[in-house]
Amino acid sequence: MWSFSFLLFWGCCGIYTWGMLTLPTLGSMTRHEQPRWSSSSLDGNGCTDTTMCPAYATCTNTSRSYYCSCKRGFLSSNGLKTFKGPGVECKDIDECSQSPTPCGPNSICRNLPGRYRCSCMTGFSSPTGNNWISGKQGHFTCRDVDECANPRSCPEHSTCHNSPGSYSCVCNPGFQSRSGRKSFQGLKEMCEDVDECANPRSCPEHSTCHNSLGSYSCACNPGYNSRSGKKTFQGPGETCQDVDECANPRSCPDHSTCHNSLGNYSCVCNPGFQSRSGRKSFQGPGEMCQDVDECANPRSCPEHSTCHNSVGSYSCACNSGYISRSGKKSFQGPGETCQDIDECSQKPPPCGPNSRCRNLPGRYECSCLTGFSSPTGNNWISGKPGHFTCTDINECLSHGVCPEHSECTNSLGSYRCSCKVGFTSGNSTCEDVDECANPRSCPEHSTCHNSLGSYSCVCNPGFQSRSGKKSFQGPGEMCQNVDECANPRSCPEHSTCHNSLGSYSCVCNPGFQSRSGKKNFQGPGETCEDVDECSRNSTLCGPSSVCTNIPGKYSCSCLPGFFSPGVWSPEKPEAFKCADIDECLQDPSRCGPDSVCTNTLGSYSCGCVVGFHPNPEGSWKHGNFSCQRIPFKCKDDVIPSNMQVQLCHAGAAVEPKYVSFCALMNATLSVLDNVCENKTTVVSLKSTAKRLDSVIEKTSKWSNFTKEETSTLATVLLESVESTTLAAFLKPSANVSQTIQTKHLDIESKVIDKECTKENETFKLKAKGDEMKIWCSTIKESESTGINGVAFVSFSGMESILDERFLKDLQIPWASSKKKLKINSRVVGGIITGGKKDGFSKPVIYTLENIKPKQDFESAICVSWKPDVEGGRWTPSGCVLLEASKTHTVCGCNRMVNLAVIMASGEVTMEFTLYLISHVGTIISLVCLAMAIITFLLCRTLRNQNTYIHLHLCICLFLAKMLFLTGVDKTDNQMGCALIAGFLHYLFLACFFWMLVEAVMLFLMVRNLKVVNYFSSRNIKMLYLCAFGYGLPGLVVAVSAGLQPQGYGMYNRCWLNTETGFIWSFLGPVCTIIVVNSILLTWTLCILRQKLSSVNAEVSTLKDTRLLTFKAFAQIFILGCSWVLGIFQIGPMANIMAYLFTIINSLQGAFIFLIHCVLSRQVREEYRRCTTRKTKPSSETQTSGILLSSVPSTSKTG
């Protein structure tokens, strides 16, 4: 085929190396082996031939025949349990594909030939041990390992939750992990107290938050009370309401007005009053409003008036002897006047009877008539002290007129004396009478007290007189028992009064106790204080409850998040029990769609499923929690459908050859843990870049991976960088631009806030000498709903991993161009926060720095990474080349891509005509070679040493072309590809060595024409020729593989490595053989021309000389010189030489069949005899007709 010819051309050329693109397989040829039947299969002992039954089958003899049956774990291809004959295979039964899997749940099943292996997933264990193989003793089951049984699995202040195959630690309410993760594993994490007071929404407005270990409390500020009346509380559900201090009459002093305000109040003195301190407004009863004395101002009242100050006011009254002009007795203000009154003209006269009156300004003068006197004296003027009256002179007023304890009675002009009650007269004196000497003087339950001239009865304590008098006289009164309990003040508040005869006692009510501790007491001096049952017994109401003390009793209620099926009552307190409310069971869920609700003791928390993150504007504590789709890929989104990658991610046991791959894959995937898990911590782009830098740095491990593994790991790495950068943009603290530089990774990110004011404005971002330019219109076109941001990433070292072997031309898959390709830039990537990533109206401009200066004969190709093409490939679609200089290449892309530049040189384009010629010619050659092999094997008359050499040459060439056609592009398996390259190396070398053997034998045969009696000449045995033709190529391959085993197998072809010079292990022997063959054949021609006619005249007569000469030249051209045409496939003659090279090499087998068979008279006669079924005459003379076959000697000696 054409690709085979081109491969050998580059092998012969040696100077030019080709990066061959993968060609799709156009067809495949299958080869069925014909069964060989022996007599042993018919005599009842067919099992002696081990080939009678296929692999993995058991042969059983019968009396006349035999039968085959597949071994355990295998199934025949025809579905029968027993069978015989060819065409049936025993195929392995994949027990692991059965449902349910034979290993059971939580296990990993791996199919083996005829059996299977079971191992438990991480977090599970089996009593039979891991890696259990079917057929062993025991039954394999995977049981969950309860990590929570170990108290050290989780740190202090956390709760361990076991789950199938794993476990998680969750910090208790009021605590959070140091890393911010809600669930974690191991003791490396710690649960730290959450300062709820740092969140201004923890407590309502007008309150103060007090943090405590694992909890917090809120207290309303002075001037506010909680709506529930609690002094301390939690949560924003409570509110602090303003206290109306003015509702309390004691808030302000007397004679003031209270004005309430939000959280405060003020007192203002009423008109006519002022504060003692002189302030207009004040607080508290400590201040007083004092009366303003308006009378201190002499102008407050008119002349001849008196000012009377009153509380809060004043009044003016005309002085005695004057009257107001308006007639008012009291008035205010100086507008009124006081006029003199003529008192003496009034009736009756003001001086009274028996007097004389004289009017004066504002007053009058009184004097008594004769015989009367006034206590104020004569000539008394109004206004003076006293009241003027004229009275009879009372002689009883004189001392000693009557004896002691007597009374003087005055009369007009006289008086008389008499003893007072309780005294009796005798001898001009008055003596006392003792009434208490008479027991009947006072009633029962009373005490008699004698006094001078009298006595009194007083009821004993606990009794009172019927009339209510404290002291009395006479037996007519009675002392009745006093019911002290009728007086509510006899006992203090919260007590009960018990009356008794002449006394009483007080007892505090249940729930109260006396201040002194006495059970019975008297008097209001004692008080009954409330007993706080809640403080005495903290477990009075049970767990998860709140005990509220009430004067004289208490009540129980459940904490928020708890409920009691029974209502609390003091009569049946045992019916009250608080249980947790599982808010997560409510429908619809409190957390909303795409969320994870986690019930906690007395509360619940909301999280989001993987791939979603909480809406920053909502909170589950406020009832408006919601989850939003993360606008970038998470770990589950970038894990490909590759079984080995999934096993790496699951942490299951992997084969040793996948250990390095899984280590790098898991290290890359772990970067996305901090991105997609709903954490409160900010994603650190710098730390993430350092972690990914360590993955890129291990290029030595990347080189050992298969092509599929490399593209898969690279895709995950590129997606991880993009997701981490986008996650950093979305965090609240990421509203700043960043520039991060590491050894293998540079990132420049820019937040676009208000810079985009013009459509034509552009932004430039640089990283490691590369640059990206993006338009403002493109940023707006990306439809970002949050922060507008762009980032540019440059990878150093990725170009050696994702090199030119990953190039895929999606436009012309059947006619890929053949070039010498080399990636010549760093891998870069553009990132934007918007949801739209492609189809931009203006292209994104990438300027990439060339690793090596661009040569004039090289052309640059802008390629972008497509992860959805064969696991990850470079493709030129979506990007165009704008400019290419020696140092930089400028590409324009209509989407955000991961980009690189590939240089192509020495272009030779394969047309469809060459493609068709190559494949058709190769198929014709294979058919002709097969016919030649059959001819040499079946035609006995042709058998000689030369035909055996031709047979081996044709077999090697047939196998080489067949293997190249079917296996040269099988690059997926590195070891298999190396083996194919080794066999191709061996088979092609064997072809050339058999060509050398044929040339040597031809030369020896022609030289022996000069020898007398040619048949007596010594011939070389075929065994030695086979040892040379097959042994020397094997020796070359063995030495080459020992010196450089990695030289077998390239990234795009299973052939020898052309970049390291290993191709010379093939080119060296081939060039040597071509040179030797050319010399030998030239020498042979010289001998033929000089000696052939003299050796045998009959041969000259039959013109065999010209035939032998033609065949010799044809052999040189077909078997060797055709490869030299590949050297001239450069310059203007490249296309012509490509056609000649393709035609000659693809039809090489046809030319060999034409020369060795069709142009051979003996072969033609054999064909004719076979078709006509005639026997060959025995007298026919055999002459040389097949490539200088052995010529019988007809000459005679002498």
Coordinates of C-alpha atoms in Angstrom, one line a residue, residues 1182-1192:
Q1182 CA 14.4 -28.5 -18.9
T1183 CA 16.2 -25.3 -19.5
S1184 CA 16.7 -22.3 -17.4
G1185 CA 13.7 -20.0 -17.6
I1186 CA 13.1 -18.7 -14.0
L1187 CA 15.4 -16.0 -13.1
L1188 CA 18.6 -17.7 -14.1
S1189 CA 17.6 -21.1 -12.8
S1190 CA 20.2 -23.9 -12.8
V1191 CA 21.3 -24.5 -16.4
P1192 CA 22.0 -28.2 -17.1

